[in-house]
mmCIF file with all atom_site columns, C-alpha atoms in Angstrom:
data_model
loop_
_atom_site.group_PDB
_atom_site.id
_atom_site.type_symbol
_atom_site.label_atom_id
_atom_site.label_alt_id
_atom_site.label_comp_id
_atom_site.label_asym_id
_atom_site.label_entity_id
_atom_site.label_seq_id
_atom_site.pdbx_PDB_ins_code
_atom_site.Cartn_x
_atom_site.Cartn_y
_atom_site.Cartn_z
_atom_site.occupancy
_atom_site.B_iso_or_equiv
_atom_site.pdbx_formal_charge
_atom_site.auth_seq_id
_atom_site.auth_comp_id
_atom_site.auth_asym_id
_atom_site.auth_atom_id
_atom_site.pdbx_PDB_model_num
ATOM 1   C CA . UNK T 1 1   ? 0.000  0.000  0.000   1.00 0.00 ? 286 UNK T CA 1
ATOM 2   C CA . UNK T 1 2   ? 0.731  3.724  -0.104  1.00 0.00 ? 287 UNK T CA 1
ATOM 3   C CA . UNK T 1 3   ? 3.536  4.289  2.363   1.00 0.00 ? 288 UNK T CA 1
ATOM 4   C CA . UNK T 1 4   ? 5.949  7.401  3.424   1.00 0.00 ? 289 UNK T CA 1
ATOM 5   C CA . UNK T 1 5   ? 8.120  4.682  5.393   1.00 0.00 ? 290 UNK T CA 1
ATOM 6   C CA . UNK T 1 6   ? 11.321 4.618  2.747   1.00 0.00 ? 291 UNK T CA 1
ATOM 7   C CA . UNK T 1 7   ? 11.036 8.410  3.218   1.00 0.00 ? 292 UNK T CA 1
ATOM 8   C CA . UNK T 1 8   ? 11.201 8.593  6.892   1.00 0.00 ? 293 UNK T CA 1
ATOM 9   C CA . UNK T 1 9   ? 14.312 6.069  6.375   1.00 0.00 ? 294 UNK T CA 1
ATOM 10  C CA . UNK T 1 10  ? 16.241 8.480  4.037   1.00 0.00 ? 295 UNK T CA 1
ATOM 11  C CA . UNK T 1 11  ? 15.590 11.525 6.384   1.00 0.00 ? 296 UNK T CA 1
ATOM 12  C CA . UNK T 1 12  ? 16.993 9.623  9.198   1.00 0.00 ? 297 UNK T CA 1
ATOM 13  C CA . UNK T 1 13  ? 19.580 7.981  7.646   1.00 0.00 ? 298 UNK T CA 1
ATOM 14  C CA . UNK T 1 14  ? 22.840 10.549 8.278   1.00 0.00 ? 299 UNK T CA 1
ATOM 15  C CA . UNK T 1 15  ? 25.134 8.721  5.710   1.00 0.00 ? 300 UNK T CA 1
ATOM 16  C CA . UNK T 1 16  ? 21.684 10.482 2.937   1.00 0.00 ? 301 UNK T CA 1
ATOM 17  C CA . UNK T 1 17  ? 21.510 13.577 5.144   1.00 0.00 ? 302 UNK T CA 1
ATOM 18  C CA . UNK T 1 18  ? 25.693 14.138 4.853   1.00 0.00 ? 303 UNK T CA 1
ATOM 19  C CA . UNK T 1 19  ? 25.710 13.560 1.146   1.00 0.00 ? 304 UNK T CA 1
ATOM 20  C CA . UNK T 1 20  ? 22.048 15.558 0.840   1.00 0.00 ? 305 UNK T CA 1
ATOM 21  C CA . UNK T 1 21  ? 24.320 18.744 2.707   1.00 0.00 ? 306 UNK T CA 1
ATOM 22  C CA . UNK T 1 22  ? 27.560 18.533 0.906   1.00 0.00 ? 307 UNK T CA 1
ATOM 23  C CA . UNK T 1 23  ? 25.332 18.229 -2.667  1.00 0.00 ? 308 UNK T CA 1
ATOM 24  C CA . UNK T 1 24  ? 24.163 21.369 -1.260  1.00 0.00 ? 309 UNK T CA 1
ATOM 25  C CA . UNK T 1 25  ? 27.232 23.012 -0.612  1.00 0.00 ? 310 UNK T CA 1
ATOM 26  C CA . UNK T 1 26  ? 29.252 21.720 -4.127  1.00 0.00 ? 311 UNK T CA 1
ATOM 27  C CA . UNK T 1 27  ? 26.268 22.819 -5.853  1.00 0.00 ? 312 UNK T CA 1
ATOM 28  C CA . UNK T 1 28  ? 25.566 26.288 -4.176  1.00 0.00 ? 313 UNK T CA 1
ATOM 29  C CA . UNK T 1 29  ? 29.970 27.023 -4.335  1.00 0.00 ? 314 UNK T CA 1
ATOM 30  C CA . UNK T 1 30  ? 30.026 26.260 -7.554  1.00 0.00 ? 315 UNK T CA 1
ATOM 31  C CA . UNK T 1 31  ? 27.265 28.188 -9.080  1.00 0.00 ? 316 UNK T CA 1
ATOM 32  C CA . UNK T 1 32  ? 28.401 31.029 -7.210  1.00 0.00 ? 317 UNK T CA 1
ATOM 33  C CA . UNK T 1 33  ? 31.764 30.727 -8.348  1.00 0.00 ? 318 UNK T CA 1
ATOM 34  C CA . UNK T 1 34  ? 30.602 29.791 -11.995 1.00 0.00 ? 319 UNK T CA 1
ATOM 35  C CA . UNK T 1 35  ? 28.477 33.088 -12.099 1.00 0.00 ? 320 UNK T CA 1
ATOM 36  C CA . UNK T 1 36  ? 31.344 35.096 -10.664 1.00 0.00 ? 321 UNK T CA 1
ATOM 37  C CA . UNK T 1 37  ? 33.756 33.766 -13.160 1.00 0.00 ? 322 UNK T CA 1
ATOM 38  C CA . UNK T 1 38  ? 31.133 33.473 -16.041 1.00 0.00 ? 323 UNK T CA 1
ATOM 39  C CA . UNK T 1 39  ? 29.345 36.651 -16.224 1.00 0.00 ? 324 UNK T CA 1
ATOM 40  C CA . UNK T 1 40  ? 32.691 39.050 -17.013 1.00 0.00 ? 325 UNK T CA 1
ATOM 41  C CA . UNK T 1 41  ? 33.634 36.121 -19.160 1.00 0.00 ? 326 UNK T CA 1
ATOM 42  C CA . UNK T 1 42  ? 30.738 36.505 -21.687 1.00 0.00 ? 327 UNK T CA 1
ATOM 43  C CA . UNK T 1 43  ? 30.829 39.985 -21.221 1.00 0.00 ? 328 UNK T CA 1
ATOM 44  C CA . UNK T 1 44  ? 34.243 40.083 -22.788 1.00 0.00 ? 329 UNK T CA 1
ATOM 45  C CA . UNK T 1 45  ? 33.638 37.657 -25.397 1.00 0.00 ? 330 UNK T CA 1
ATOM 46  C CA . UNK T 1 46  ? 30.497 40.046 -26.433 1.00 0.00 ? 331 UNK T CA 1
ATOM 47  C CA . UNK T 1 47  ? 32.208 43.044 -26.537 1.00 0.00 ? 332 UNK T CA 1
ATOM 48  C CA . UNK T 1 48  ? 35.903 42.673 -27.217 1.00 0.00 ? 333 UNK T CA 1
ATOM 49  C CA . UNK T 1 49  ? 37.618 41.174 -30.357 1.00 0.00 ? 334 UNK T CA 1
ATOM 50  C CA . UNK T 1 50  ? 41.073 40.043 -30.644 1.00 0.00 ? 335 UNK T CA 1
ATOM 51  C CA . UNK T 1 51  ? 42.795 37.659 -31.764 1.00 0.00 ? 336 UNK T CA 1
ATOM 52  C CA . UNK T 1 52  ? 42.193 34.103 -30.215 1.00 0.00 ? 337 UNK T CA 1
ATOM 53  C CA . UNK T 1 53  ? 38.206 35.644 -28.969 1.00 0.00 ? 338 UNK T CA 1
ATOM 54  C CA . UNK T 1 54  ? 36.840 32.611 -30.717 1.00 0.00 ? 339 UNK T CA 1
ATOM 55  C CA . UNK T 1 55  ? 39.344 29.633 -29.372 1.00 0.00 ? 340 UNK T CA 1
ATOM 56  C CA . UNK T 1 56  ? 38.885 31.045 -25.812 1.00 0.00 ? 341 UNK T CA 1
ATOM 57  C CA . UNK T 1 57  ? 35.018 30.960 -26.127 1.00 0.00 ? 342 UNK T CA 1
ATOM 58  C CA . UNK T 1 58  ? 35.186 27.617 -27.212 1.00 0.00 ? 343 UNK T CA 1
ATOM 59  C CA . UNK T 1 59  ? 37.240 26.609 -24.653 1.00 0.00 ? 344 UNK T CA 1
ATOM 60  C CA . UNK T 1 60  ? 34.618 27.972 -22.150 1.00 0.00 ? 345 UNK T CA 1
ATOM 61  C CA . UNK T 1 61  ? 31.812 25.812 -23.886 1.00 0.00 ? 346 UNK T CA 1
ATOM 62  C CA . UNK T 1 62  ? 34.055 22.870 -24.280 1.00 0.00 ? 347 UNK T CA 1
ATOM 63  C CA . UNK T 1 63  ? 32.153 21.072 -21.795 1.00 0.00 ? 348 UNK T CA 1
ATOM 64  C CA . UNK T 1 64  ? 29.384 20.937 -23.239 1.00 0.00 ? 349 UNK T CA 1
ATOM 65  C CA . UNK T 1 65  ? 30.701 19.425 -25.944 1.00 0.00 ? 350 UNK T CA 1
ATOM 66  C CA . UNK T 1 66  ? 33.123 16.803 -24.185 1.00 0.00 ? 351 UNK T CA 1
ATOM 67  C CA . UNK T 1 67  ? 31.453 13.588 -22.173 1.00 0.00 ? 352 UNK T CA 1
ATOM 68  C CA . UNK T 1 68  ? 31.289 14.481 -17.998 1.00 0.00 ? 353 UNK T CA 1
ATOM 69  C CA . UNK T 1 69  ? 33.163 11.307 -17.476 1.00 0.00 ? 354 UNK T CA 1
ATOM 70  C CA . UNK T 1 70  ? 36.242 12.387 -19.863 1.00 0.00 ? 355 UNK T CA 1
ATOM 71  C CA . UNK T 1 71  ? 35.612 16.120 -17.603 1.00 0.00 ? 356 UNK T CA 1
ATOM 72  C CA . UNK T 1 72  ? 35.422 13.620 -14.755 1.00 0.00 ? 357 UNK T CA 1
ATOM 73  C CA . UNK T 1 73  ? 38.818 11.848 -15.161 1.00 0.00 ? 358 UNK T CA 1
ATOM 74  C CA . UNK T 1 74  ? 40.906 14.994 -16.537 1.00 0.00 ? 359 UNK T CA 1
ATOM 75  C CA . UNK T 1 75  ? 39.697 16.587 -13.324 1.00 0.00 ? 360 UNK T CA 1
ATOM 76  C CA . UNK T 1 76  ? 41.268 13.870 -11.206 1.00 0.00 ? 361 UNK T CA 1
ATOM 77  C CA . UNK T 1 77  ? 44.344 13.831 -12.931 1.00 0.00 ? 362 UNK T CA 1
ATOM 78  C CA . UNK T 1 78  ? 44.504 17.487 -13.058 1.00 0.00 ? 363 UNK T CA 1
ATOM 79  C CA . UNK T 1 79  ? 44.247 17.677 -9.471  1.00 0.00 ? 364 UNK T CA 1
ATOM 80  C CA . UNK T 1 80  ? 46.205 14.760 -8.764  1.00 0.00 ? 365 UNK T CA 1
ATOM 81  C CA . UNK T 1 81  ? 49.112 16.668 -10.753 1.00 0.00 ? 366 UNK T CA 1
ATOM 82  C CA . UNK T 1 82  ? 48.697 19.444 -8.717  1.00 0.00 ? 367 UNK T CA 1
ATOM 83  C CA . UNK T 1 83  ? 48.286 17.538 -5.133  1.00 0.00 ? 368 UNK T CA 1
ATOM 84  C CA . UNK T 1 84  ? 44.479 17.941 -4.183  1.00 0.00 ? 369 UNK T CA 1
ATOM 85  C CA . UNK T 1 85  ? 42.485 15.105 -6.280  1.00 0.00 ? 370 UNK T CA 1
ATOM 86  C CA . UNK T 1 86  ? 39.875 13.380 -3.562  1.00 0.00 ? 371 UNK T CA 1
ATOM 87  C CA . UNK T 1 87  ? 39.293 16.678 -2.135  1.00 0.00 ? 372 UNK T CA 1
ATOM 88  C CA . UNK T 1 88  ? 36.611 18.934 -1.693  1.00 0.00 ? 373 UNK T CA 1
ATOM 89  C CA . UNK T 1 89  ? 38.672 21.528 -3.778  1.00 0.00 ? 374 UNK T CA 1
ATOM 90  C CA . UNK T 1 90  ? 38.883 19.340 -6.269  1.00 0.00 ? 375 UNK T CA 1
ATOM 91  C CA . UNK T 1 91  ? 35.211 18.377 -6.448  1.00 0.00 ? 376 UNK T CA 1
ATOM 92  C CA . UNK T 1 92  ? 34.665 22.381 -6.474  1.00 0.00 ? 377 UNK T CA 1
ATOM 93  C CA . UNK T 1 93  ? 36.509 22.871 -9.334  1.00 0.00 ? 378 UNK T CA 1
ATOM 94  C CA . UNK T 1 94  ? 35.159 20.098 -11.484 1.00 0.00 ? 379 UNK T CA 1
ATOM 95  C CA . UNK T 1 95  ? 31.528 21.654 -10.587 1.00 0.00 ? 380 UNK T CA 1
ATOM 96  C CA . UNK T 1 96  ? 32.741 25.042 -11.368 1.00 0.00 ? 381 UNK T CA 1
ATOM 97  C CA . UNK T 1 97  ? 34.174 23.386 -14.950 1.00 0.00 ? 382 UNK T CA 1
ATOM 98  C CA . UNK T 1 98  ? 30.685 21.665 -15.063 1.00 0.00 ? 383 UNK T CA 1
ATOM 99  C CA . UNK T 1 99  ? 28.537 24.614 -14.878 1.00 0.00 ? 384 UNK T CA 1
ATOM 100 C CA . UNK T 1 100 ? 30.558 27.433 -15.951 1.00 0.00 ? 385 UNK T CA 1
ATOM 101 C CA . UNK T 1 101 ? 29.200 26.802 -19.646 1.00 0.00 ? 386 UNK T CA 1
ATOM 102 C CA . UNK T 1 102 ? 25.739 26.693 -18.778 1.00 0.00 ? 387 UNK T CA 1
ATOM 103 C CA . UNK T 1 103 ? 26.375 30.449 -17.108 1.00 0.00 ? 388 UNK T CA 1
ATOM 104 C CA . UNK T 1 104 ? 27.778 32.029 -20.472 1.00 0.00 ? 389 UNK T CA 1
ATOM 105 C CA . UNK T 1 105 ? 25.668 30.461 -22.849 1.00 0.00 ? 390 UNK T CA 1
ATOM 106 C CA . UNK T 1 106 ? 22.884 31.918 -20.651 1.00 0.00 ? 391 UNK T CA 1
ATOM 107 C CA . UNK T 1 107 ? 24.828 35.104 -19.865 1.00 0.00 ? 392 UNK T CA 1
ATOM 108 C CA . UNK T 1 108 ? 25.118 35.572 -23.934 1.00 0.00 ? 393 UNK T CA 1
ATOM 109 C CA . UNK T 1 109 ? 21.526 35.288 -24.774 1.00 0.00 ? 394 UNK T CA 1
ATOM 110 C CA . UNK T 1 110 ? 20.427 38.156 -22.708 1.00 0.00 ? 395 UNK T CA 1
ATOM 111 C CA . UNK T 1 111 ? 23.330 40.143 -23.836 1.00 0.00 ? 396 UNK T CA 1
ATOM 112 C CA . UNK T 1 112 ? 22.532 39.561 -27.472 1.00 0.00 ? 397 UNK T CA 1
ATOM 113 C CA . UNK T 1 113 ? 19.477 42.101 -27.186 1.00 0.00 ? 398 UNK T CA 1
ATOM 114 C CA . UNK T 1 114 ? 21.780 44.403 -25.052 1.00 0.00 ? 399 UNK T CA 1
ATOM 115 C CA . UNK T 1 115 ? 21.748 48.127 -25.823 1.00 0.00 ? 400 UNK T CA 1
ATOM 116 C CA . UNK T 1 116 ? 25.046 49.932 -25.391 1.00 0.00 ? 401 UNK T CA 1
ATOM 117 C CA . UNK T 1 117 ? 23.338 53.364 -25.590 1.00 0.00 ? 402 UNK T CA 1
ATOM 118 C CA . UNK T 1 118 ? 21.667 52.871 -21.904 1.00 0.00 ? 403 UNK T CA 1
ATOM 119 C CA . UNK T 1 119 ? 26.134 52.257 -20.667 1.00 0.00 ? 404 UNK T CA 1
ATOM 120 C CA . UNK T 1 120 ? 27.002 55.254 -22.340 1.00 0.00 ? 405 UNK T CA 1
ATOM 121 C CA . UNK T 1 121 ? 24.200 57.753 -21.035 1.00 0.00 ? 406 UNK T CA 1
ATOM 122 C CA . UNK T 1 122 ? 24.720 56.450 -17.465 1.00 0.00 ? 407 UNK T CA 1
ATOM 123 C CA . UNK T 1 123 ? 28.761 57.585 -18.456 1.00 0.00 ? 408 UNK T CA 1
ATOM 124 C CA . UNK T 1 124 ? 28.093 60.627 -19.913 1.00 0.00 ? 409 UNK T CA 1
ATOM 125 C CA . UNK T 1 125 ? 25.883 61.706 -16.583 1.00 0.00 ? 410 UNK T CA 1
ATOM 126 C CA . UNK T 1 126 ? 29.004 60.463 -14.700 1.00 0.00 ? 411 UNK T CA 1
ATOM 127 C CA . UNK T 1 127 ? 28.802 56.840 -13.722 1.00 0.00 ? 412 UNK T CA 1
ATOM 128 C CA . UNK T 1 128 ? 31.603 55.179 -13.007 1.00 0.00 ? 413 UNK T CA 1
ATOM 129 C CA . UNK T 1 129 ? 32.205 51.948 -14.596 1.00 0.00 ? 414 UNK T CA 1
ATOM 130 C CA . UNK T 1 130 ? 31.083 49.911 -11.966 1.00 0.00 ? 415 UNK T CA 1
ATOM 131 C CA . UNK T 1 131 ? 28.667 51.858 -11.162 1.00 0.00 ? 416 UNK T CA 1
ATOM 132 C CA . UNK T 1 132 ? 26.988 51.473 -14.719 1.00 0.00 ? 417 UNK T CA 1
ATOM 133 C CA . UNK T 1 133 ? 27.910 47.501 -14.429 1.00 0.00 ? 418 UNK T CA 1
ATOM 134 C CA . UNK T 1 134 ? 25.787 47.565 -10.912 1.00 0.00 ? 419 UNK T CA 1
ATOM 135 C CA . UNK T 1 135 ? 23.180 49.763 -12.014 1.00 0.00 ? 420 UNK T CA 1
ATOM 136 C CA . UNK T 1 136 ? 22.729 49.356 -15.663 1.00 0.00 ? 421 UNK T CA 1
ATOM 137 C CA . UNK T 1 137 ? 24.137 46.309 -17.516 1.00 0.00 ? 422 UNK T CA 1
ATOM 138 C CA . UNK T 1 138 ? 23.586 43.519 -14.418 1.00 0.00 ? 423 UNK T CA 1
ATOM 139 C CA . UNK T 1 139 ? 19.749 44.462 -13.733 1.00 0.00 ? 424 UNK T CA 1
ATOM 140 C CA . UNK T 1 140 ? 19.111 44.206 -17.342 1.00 0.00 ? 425 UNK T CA 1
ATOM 141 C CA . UNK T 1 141 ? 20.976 40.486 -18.368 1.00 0.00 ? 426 UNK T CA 1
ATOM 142 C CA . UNK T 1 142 ? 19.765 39.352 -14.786 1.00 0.00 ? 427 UNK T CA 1
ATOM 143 C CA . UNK T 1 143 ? 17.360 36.635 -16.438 1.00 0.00 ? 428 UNK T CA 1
ATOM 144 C CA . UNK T 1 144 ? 20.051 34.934 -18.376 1.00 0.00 ? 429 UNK T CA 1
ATOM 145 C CA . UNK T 1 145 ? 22.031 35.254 -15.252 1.00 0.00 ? 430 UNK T CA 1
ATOM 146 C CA . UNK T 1 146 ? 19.756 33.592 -12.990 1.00 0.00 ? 431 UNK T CA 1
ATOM 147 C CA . UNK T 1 147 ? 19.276 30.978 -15.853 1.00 0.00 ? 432 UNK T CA 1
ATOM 148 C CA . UNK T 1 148 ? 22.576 30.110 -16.448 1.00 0.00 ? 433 UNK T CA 1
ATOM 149 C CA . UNK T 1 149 ? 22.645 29.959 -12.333 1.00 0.00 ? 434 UNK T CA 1
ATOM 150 C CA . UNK T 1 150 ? 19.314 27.792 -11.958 1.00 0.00 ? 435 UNK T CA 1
ATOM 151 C CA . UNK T 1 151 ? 20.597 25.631 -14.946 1.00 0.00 ? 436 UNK T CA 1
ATOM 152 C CA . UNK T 1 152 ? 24.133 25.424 -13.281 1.00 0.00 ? 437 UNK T CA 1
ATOM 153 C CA . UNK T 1 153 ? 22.955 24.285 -10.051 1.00 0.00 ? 438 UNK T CA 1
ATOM 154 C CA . UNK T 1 154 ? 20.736 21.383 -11.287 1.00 0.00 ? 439 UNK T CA 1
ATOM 155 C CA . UNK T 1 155 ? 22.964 20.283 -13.691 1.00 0.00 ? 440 UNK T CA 1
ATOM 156 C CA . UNK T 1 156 ? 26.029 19.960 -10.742 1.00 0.00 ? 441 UNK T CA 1
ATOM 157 C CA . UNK T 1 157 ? 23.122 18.892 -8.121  1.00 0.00 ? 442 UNK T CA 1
ATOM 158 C CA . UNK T 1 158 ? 22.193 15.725 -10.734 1.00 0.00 ? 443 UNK T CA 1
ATOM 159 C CA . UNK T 1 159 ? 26.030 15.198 -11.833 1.00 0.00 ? 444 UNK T CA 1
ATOM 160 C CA . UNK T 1 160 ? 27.376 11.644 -11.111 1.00 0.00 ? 445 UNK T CA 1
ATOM 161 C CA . UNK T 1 161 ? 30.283 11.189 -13.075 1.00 0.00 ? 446 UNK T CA 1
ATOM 162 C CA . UNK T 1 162 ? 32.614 14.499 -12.252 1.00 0.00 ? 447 UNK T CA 1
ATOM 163 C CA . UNK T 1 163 ? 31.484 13.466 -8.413  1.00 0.00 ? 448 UNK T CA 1
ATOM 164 C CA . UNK T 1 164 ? 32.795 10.116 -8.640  1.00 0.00 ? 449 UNK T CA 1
ATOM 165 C CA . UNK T 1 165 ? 35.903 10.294 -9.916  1.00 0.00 ? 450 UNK T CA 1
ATOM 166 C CA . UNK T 1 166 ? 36.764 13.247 -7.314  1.00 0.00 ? 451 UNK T CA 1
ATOM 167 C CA . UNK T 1 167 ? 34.913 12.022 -3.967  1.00 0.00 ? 452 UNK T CA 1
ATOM 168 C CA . UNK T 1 168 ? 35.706 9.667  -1.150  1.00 0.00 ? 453 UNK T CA 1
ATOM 169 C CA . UNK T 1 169 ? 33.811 7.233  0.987   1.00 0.00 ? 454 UNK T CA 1
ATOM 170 C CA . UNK T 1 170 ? 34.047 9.879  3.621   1.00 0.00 ? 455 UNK T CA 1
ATOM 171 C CA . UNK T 1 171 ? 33.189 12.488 1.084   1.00 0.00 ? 456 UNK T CA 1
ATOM 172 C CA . UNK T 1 172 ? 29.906 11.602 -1.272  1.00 0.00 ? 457 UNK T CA 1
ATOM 173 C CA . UNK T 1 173 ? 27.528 13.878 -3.073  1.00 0.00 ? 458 UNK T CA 1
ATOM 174 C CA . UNK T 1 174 ? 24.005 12.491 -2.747  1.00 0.00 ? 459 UNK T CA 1
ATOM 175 C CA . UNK T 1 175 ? 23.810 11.335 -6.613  1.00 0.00 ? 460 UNK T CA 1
ATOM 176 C CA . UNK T 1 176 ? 26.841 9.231  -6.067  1.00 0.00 ? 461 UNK T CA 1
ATOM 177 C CA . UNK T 1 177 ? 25.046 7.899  -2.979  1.00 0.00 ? 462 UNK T CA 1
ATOM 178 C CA . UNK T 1 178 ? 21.840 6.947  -5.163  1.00 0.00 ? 463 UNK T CA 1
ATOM 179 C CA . UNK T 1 179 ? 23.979 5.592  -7.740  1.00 0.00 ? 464 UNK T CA 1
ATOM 180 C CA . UNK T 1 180 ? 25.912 3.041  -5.293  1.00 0.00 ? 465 UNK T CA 1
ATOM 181 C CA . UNK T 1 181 ? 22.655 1.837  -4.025  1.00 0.00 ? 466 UNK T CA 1
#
């Protein structure tokens, strides 16, 4: 019959309420640190050409394009190379790789429609230029910031494969948990 029993079990289980928290956490670093990184990033790569604007965008949207276990394993050797593989740092960072995509593709869309006229008047009645990124160009590409965010945060919340190559038994994000069951 209709039960909430398996429910009850997960709440109370604390090996399910551990990896539930540190999910959290991973997730909720790691979109923060995706948006902080990813919004200037696309702003750039809107508004400034040079030469090599194109290989650097594609590096940020690489992956999308490359398999999370490949992003998975390169992360662990990356970090083994560099002394911190198996650690929370190291899980960070292959979230931050994870969603960091999701953030400028969504970051570009809204800036696509972007009017440079509305910079330049808040400038020529003395803004500053962070005041006019504060008050002017942020409020107006928040939706495809807080896309690329909400995106960013499910897509590391539901990732398995960059959270198994980089946890430990001590240290396990709840999908890994579900996925060992």
């Amino acid at each position: 019959g209709f039960s909430l029993k398996w429910y009850e079990t997960v709440v109370n289980n604390p090996l399910y309420v551990d990896a539930f928290w540190l999910s959290i956490q991973i997730a909720g670093l790691g979109t923060i640190l995706a948006m902080v990184l990813g919004v200037p990033a696309s702003l750039v790569l809107v508004r400034k050409r040079f030469l090599g604007s194109g290989v650097i965008s594609a590096i940020f949207l690489s992956p999308l394009i490359l398999p999370t276990v490949v992003l998975g394993v390169a992360i662990l050797q990356y970090a083994s190379a560099l002394g911190f593989a198996r650690s929370f740092a190291a899980l960070l960072v292959g979230h931050v790789v994870l969603i960091i995509p999701y953030v400028i593709r969504a970051t570009l869309v809204s800036l696509a429609d972007f009017d440079l006229a509305s910079e330049e008047a808040a400038q020529d009645l003395g803004a500053t230029t962070m005041e006019t990124l504060f008050l002017i160009t942020l409020p107006q590409i928040k939706p495809g910031v807080i896309a690329g965010g909400l995106l960013g945060f499910v897509i590391s919340w539901i990732n398995v494969e960059v959270s198994i190559f980089n946890s430990t038994s001590a240290m396990v994000t709840l999908p890994v948990r579900i996925f060992n069951q």
